[in-house]
Each structure stands twice: as C-alpha cells, then as structure tokens.
CSV table of C-alpha atoms in Angstrom, one decimal:
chain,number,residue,atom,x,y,z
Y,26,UNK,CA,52.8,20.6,23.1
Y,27,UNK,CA,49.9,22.0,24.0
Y,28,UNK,CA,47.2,19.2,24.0
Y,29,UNK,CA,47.5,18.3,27.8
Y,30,UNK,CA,46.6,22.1,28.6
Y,31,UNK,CA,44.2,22.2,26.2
Y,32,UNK,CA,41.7,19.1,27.4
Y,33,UNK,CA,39.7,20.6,29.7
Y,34,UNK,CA,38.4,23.2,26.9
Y,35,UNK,CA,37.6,20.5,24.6
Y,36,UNK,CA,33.4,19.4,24.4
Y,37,UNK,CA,32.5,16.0,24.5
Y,38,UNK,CA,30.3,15.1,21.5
Y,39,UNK,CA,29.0,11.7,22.4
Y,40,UNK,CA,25.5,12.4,23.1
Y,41,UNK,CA,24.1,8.8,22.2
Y,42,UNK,CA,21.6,7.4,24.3
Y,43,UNK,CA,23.2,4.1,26.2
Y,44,UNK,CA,20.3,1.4,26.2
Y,45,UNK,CA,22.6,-1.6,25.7
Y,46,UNK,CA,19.4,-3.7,27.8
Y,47,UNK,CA,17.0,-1.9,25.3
Y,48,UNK,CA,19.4,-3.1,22.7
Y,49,UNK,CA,19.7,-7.3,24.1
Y,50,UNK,CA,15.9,-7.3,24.6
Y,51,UNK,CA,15.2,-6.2,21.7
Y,52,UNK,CA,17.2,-9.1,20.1
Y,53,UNK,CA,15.3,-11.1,22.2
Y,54,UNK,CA,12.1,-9.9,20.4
Y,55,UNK,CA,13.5,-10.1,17.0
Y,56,UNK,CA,14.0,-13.9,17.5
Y,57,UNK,CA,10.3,-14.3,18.7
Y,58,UNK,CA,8.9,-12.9,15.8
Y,59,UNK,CA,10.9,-13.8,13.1
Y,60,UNK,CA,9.6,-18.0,14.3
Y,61,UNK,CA,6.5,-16.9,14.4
Y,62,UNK,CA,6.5,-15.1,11.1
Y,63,UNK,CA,7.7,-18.6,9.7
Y,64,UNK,CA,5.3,-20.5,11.7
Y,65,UNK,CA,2.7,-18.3,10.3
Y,66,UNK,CA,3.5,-17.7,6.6
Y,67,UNK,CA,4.2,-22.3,7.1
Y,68,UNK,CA,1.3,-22.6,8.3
Y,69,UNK,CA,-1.2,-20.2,6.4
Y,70,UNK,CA,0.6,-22.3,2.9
Y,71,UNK,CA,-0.6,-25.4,4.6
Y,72,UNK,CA,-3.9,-24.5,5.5
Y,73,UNK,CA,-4.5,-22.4,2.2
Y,74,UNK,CA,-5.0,-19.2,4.9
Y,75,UNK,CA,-4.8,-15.9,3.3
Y,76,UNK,CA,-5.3,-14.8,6.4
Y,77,UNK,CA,-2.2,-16.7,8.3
Y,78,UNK,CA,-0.1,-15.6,5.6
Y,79,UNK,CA,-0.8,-12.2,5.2
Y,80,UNK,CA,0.0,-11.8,8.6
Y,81,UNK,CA,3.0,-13.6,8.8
Y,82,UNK,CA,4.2,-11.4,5.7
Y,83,UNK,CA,2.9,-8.4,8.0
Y,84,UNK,CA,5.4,-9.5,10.9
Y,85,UNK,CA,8.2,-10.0,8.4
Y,86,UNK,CA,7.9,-5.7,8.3
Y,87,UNK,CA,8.2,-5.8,11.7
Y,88,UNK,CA,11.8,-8.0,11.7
Y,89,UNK,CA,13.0,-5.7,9.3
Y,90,UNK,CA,12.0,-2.6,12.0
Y,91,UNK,CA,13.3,-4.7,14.8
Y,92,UNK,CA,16.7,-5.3,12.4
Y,93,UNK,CA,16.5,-1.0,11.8
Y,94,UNK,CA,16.6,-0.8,16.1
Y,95,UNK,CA,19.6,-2.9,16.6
Y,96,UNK,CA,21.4,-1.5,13.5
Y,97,UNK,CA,21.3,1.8,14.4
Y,98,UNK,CA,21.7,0.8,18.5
Y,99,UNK,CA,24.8,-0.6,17.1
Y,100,UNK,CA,25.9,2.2,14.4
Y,101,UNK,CA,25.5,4.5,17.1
Y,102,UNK,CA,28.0,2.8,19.7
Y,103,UNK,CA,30.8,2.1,17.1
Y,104,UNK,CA,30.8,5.5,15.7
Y,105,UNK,CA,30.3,7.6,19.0
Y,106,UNK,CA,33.5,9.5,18.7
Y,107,UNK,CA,34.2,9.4,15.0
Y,108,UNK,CA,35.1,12.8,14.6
Y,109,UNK,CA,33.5,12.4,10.6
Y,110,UNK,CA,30.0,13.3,12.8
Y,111,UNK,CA,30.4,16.9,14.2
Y,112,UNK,CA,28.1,16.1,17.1
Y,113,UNK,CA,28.4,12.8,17.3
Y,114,UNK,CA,25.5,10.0,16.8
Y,115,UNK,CA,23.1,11.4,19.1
Y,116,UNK,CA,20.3,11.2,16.3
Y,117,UNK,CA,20.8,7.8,15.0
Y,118,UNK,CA,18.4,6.4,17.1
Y,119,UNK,CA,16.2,8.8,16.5
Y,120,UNK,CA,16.7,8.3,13.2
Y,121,UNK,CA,15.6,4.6,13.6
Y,122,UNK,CA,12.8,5.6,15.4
Y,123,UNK,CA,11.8,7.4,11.9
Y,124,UNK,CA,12.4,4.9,9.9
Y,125,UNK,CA,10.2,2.3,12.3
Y,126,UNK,CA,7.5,4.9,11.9
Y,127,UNK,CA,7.6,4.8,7.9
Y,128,UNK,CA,7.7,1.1,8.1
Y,129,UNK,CA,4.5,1.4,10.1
Y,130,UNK,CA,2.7,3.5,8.0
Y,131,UNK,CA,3.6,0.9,5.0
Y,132,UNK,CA,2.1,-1.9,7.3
Y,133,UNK,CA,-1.0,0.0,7.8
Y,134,UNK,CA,-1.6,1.2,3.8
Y,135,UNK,CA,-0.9,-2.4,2.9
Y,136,UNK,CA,-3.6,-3.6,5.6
Y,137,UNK,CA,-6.2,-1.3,4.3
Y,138,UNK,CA,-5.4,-2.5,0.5
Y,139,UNK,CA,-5.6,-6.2,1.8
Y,140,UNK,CA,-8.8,-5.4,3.6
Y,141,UNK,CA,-10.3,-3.6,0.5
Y,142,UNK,CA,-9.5,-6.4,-1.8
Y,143,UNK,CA,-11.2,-9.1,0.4
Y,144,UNK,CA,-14.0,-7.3,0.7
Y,145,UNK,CA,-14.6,-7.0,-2.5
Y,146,UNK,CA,-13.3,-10.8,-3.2
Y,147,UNK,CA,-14.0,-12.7,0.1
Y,148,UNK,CA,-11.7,-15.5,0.6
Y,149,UNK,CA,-12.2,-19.2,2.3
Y,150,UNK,CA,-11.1,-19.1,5.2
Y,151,UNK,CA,-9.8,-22.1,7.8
Y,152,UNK,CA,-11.4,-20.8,10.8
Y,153,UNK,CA,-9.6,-23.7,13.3
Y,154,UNK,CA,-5.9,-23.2,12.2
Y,155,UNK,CA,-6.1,-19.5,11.8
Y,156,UNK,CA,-7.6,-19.4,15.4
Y,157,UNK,CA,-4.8,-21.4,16.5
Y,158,UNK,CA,-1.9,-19.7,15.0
Y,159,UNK,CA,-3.2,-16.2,15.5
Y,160,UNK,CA,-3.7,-17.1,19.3
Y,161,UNK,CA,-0.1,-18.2,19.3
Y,162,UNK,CA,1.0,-14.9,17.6
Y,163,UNK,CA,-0.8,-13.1,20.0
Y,164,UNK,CA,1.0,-14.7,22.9
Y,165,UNK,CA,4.2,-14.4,21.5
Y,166,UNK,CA,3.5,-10.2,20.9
Y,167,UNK,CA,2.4,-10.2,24.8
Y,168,UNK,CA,5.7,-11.4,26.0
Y,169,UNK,CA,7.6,-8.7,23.5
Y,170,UNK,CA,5.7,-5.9,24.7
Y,171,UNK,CA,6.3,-7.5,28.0
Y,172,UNK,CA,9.9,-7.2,27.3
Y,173,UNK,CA,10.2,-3.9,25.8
Y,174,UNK,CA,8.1,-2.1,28.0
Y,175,UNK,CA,9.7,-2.8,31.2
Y,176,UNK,CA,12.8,-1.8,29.3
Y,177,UNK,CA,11.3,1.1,27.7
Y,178,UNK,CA,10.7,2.7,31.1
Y,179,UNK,CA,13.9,1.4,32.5
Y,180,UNK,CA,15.8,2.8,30.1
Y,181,UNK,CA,13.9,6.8,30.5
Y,182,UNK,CA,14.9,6.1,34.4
Y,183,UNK,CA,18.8,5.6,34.1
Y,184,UNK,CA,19.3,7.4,31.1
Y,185,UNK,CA,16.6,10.5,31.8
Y,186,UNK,CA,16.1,10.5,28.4
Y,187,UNK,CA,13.4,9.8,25.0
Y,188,UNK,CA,14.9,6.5,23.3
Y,189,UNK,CA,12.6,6.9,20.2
Y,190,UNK,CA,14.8,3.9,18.6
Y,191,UNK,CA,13.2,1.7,21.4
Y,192,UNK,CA,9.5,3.1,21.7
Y,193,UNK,CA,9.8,2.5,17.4
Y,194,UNK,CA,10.1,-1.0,18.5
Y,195,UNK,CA,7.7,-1.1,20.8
Y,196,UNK,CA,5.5,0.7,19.2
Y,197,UNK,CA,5.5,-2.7,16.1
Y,198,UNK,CA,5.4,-5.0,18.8
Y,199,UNK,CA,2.1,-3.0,20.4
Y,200,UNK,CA,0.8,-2.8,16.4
Y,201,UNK,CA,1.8,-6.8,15.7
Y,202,UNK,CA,-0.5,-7.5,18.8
Y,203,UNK,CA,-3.6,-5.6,17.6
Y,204,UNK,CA,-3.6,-6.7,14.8
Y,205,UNK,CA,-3.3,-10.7,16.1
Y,206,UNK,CA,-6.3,-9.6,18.2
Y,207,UNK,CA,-8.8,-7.7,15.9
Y,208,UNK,CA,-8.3,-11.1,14.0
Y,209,UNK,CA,-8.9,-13.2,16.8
Y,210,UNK,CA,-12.2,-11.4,17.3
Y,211,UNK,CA,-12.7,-11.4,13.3
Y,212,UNK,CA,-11.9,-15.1,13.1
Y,213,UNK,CA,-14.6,-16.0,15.8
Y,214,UNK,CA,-17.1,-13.6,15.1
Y,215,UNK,CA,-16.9,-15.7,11.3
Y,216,UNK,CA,-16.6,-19.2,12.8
Y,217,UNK,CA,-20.0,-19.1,15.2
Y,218,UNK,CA,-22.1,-15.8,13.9
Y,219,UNK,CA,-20.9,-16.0,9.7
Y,220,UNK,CA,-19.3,-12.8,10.3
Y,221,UNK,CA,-16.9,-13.0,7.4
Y,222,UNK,CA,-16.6,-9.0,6.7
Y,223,UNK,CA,-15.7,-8.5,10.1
Y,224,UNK,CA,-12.3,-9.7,9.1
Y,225,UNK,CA,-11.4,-7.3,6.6
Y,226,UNK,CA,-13.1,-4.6,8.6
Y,227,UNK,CA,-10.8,-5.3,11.5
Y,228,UNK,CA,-7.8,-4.8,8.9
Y,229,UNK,CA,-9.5,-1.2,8.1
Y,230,UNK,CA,-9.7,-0.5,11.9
Y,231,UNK,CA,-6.1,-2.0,12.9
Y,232,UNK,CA,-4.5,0.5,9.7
Y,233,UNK,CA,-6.5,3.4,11.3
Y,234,UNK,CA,-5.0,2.9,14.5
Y,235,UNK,CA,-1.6,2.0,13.7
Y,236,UNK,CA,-1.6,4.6,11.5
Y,237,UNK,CA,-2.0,7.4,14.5
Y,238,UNK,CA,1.1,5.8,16.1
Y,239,UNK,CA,3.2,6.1,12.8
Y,240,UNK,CA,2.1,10.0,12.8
Y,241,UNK,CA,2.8,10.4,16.7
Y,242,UNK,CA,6.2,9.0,16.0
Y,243,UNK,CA,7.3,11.2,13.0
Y,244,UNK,CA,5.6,14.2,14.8
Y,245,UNK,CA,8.5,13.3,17.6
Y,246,UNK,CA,11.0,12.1,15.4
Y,247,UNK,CA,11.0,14.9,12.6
Y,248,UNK,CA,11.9,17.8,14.2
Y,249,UNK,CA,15.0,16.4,15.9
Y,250,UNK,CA,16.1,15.2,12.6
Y,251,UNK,CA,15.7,19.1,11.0
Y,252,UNK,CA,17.4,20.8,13.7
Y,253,UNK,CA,14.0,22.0,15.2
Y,254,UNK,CA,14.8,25.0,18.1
Y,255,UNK,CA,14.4,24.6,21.8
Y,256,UNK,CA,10.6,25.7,22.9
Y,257,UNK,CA,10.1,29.3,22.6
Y,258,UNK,CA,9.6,29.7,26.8
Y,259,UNK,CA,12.9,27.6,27.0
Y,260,UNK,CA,14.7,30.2,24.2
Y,261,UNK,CA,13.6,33.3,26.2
Y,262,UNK,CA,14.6,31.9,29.7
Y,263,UNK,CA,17.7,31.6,28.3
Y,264,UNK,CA,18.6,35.1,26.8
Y,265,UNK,CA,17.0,36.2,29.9
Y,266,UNK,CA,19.8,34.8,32.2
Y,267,UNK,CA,22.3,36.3,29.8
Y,268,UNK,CA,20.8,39.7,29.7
Y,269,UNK,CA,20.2,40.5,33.1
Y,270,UNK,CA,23.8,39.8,33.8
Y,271,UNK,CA,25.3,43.4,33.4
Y,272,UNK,CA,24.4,45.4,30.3
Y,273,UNK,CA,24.5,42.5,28.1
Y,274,UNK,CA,22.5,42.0,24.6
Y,275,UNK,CA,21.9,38.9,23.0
Y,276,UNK,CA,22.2,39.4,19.4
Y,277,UNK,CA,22.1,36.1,17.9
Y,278,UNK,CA,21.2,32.5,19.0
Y,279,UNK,CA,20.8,29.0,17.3
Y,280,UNK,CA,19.5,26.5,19.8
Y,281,UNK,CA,19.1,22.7,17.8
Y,282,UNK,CA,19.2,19.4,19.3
Y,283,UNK,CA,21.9,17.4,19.0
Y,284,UNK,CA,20.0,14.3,19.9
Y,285,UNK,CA,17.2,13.0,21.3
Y,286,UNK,CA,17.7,14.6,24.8
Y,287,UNK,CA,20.6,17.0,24.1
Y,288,UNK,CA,20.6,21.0,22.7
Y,289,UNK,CA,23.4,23.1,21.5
Y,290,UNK,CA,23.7,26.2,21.4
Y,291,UNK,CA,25.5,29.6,19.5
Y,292,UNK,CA,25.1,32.6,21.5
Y,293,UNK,CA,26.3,35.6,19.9
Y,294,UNK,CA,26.2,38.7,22.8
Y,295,UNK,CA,27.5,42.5,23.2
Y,296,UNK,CA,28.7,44.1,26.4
Y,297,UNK,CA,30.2,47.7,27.0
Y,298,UNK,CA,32.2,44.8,30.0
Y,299,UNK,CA,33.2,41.6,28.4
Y,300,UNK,CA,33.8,38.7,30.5
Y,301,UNK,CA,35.6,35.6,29.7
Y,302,UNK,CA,33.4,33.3,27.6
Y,303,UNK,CA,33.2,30.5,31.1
Y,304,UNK,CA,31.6,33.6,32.8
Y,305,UNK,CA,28.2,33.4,30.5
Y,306,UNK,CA,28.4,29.8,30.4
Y,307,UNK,CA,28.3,29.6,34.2
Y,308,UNK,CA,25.4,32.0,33.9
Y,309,UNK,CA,23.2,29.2,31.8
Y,310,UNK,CA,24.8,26.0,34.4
Y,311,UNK,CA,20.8,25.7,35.5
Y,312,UNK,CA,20.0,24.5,32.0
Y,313,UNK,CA,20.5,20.9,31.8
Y,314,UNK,CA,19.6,19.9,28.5
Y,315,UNK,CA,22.1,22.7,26.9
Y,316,UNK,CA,25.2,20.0,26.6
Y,317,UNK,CA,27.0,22.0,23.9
Y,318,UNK,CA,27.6,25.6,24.7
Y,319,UNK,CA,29.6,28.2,22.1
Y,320,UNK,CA,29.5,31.5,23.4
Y,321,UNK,CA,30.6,34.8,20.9
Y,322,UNK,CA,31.5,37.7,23.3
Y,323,UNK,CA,31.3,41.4,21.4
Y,324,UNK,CA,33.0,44.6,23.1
Y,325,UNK,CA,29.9,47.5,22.2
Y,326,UNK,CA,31.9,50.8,22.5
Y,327,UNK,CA,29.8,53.7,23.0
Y,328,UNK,CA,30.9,55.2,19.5
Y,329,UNK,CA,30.0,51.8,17.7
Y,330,UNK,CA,26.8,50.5,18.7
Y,331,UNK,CA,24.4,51.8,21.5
Y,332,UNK,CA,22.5,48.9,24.0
C-alpha cells in the first residue's frame, strides 16, 4: 500500500565499481599468460630449464590472480542488489585486490627460496632456449600491461574511482614482466661474462621488489576491508557543517567505507530545534563520497541535557 510513497526514502546500496572494459581486458590477459605459462613450463621440460620452468610455474600464480579479478568482477555484478549484503558488493573488488596482493607476496617468498636454493646448488642452464622463451614472455607481459594500463586509467576517469581489483592485476602483470627481465639480463650476463649467480640474485632482487607492491596493496586494501574511518580532517569538516547549523551537537558518528570509493555514515545529533532528518542531510550535500547517510535527530530540553 505504501511502497510507491515510500521509494524515494529508500538508499541505493549498489556501490560496486562498473569496469566491465577492466573486466573483458583482463580476460584478454588471462589468455596470454596462461599460453605462455604452457609454452614455458613445455618448453623448460624440453630443454631441461629449471629456469623456464620455474617461471612458467611462477605465471601459473598469476592465472590464478587474473581468475580472483574476474571472479570477483563477476561476483560483484550478479549479487549487486542481493539484499543478503547490507551494503551491497562494494568491497568485493577490493577484496580481490587483497587476495592478488597475498598471491604476490607468495610469488615473491617462493622466488627468494628458489634463488637461495640455486645458489647454493647452481643448476645447468640452456642459455639459448631460456633466452628465447623469456624474451617471448617478456613481450607477451608488455602487451598485458599495455592493456591493463590504458584501462586502469580509463576506468579512474569514467568511474572517478580506486578499482583495486584491476591495479591487483596489473600490478602481476607489472611483477610477471620484471621478473622476465631481470632474467633476461641474468641469462646474458651467464651466456657471454659466466655470470651464473646473477641469476639467482636477480630472483632475490625481483622478490624485494615485488614484495613492496604486495605491501602497498594490502596497505590500500586492508583498511577498507576493516571498516577503516574517513580521514580525521574529512571527520571534523563534517561535524563542523552540522554544528554550526543552529545549536546543534554531534554526539555520535561512525563513518566506514562501504567500498572502495564510497563512505557511510551514522550521525547521532541534539538540538533544543529539531529539524526533519533531509534538513542535516542537505547540510552535508557538499560531501561527495558520503553515499549512505543515517541521520539520529535528539530534542535536548533545557531540563535534560545542557549544549
């Protein structure tokens, strides 16, 4: 009877992050690697290459990220407005992007155990075909990050918005290629100088680095997923536009995001002259990234509470 009347009360909770050309391209990348993950763990059984196939086994981590981006792309979409999330799937993706990060931070511990071990056990290595497939690897991470990053930037302009499910991609893709060319270097520098440590040492110096990303990521990613408050400057500007309104006081506030590039907010206030709630809300309009509003409005009578 009363839904029609109701409607315009109601909050939207779908506060996922749209990227569907994130989402095709990054299928697009998924294919790339997975063949050359094959051609490289084929080719490094072939050419008895501990090298190749380490690194082919290293690229088969970064299908399985690439597989976590889509997934949760996809989890995301479909479960928008199931009404089983109370604000929506705004974090899935950023949820991806956490799990990419772990997955990174395996790569990189697993590259400085590699690196250890064949430093202490230096293997044979095929200097020609590992060349050649690494070169091939590289080329083929050049066109991904090629492909991710003019989405990745595309998809902050139309959205105005973090995707941290995308930059996790991105950020295997950018990892994948260092790792193809501190090889490269390794493999060269052993071929015409008998550099041979320089290959696990580049393995020590890829982990280091990849490692950084990881922690960048899960420095981003973390807070989201525990609810983390608004910045303190953004918390204060906000009582502030309450309080100088009349006589009000702000007596409680929660302010969490909801999503990657979406807050909500509880605001509990007293007033000796209470307004309707759309009043206070109108009063916060400048703040953009507060897309969930509740607003508790308290009567203070002089014989209850003083302001």
């Amino acid at each position: 009877m009363h839904e029609r009347t109701l409607d315009h009360l109601k909050h939207s909770h779908d506060f996922s992050l749209k990227n569907e050309r994130g989402e095709r391209r990054t299928q697009y990348v998924l294919i790339l690697t997975a063949i050359t993950m094959v051609a490289e763990i084929v080719a490094g059984t072939v050419f008895g290459s501990m090298a190749l196939l380490a690194d082919g086994w290293h690229m088969a981590t970064h299908v399985a990220a690439f597989l976590i981006t889509i997934y949760a792309y996809r989890y995301a979409r479909r479960h928008a407005k199931n009404k089983a999330y109370t604000f929506g799937t705004g974090k899935v993706g950023v949820l991806g992007g956490f799990a990419s990060a772990v997955a990174l931070a395996v790569v990189a511990f697993v590259m400085v155990i590699d690196s250890i071990q064949r430093l202490i056990d230096p293997q044979v290595i095929q200097f020609n075909a590992a060349i050649g497939v690494a070169v091939i690897g590289l080329l083929v991470n050049f066109i991904s990050a090629f492909l991710l990053k003019e989405d990745h930037h595309h998809g902050h302009a139309h959205d105005h918005g973090h995707d941290h499910n995308l930059e996790a991609a991105y950020m295997h893709v950018l990892a994948d290629a260092l790792t193809s060319l501190l090889a490269i270097v390794a493999l060269l520098s052993g071929k015409y100088f008998g550099l041979n440590w320089l290959d696990p040492m580049m393995g020590i110096v890829g982990a280091v680095i990849i490692t950084r990303w990881s922690y960048g990521l899960l420095k981003q990613t973390s807070p989201i997923l525990l609810d983390g408050s608004v910045d303190e400057k953004y918390r204060l500007a906000i009582k502030d536009s309450i309080e100088k309104d009349a006589d009000n006081r702000v007596s409680d506030i929660h302010i969490w995001k909801v999503s990657a590039n979406h807050y909500a907010a509880i605001i509990s206030l007293v007033t000796h002259d209470p307004k309707p709630t759309e009043h206070y809300k109108d009063l916060l309009a400048g703040f953009q990234q507060l897309s969930h509003i509740t607003v508790e409005v308290y009567e203070c009578a002089d014989e209850v509470c003083e302001i």
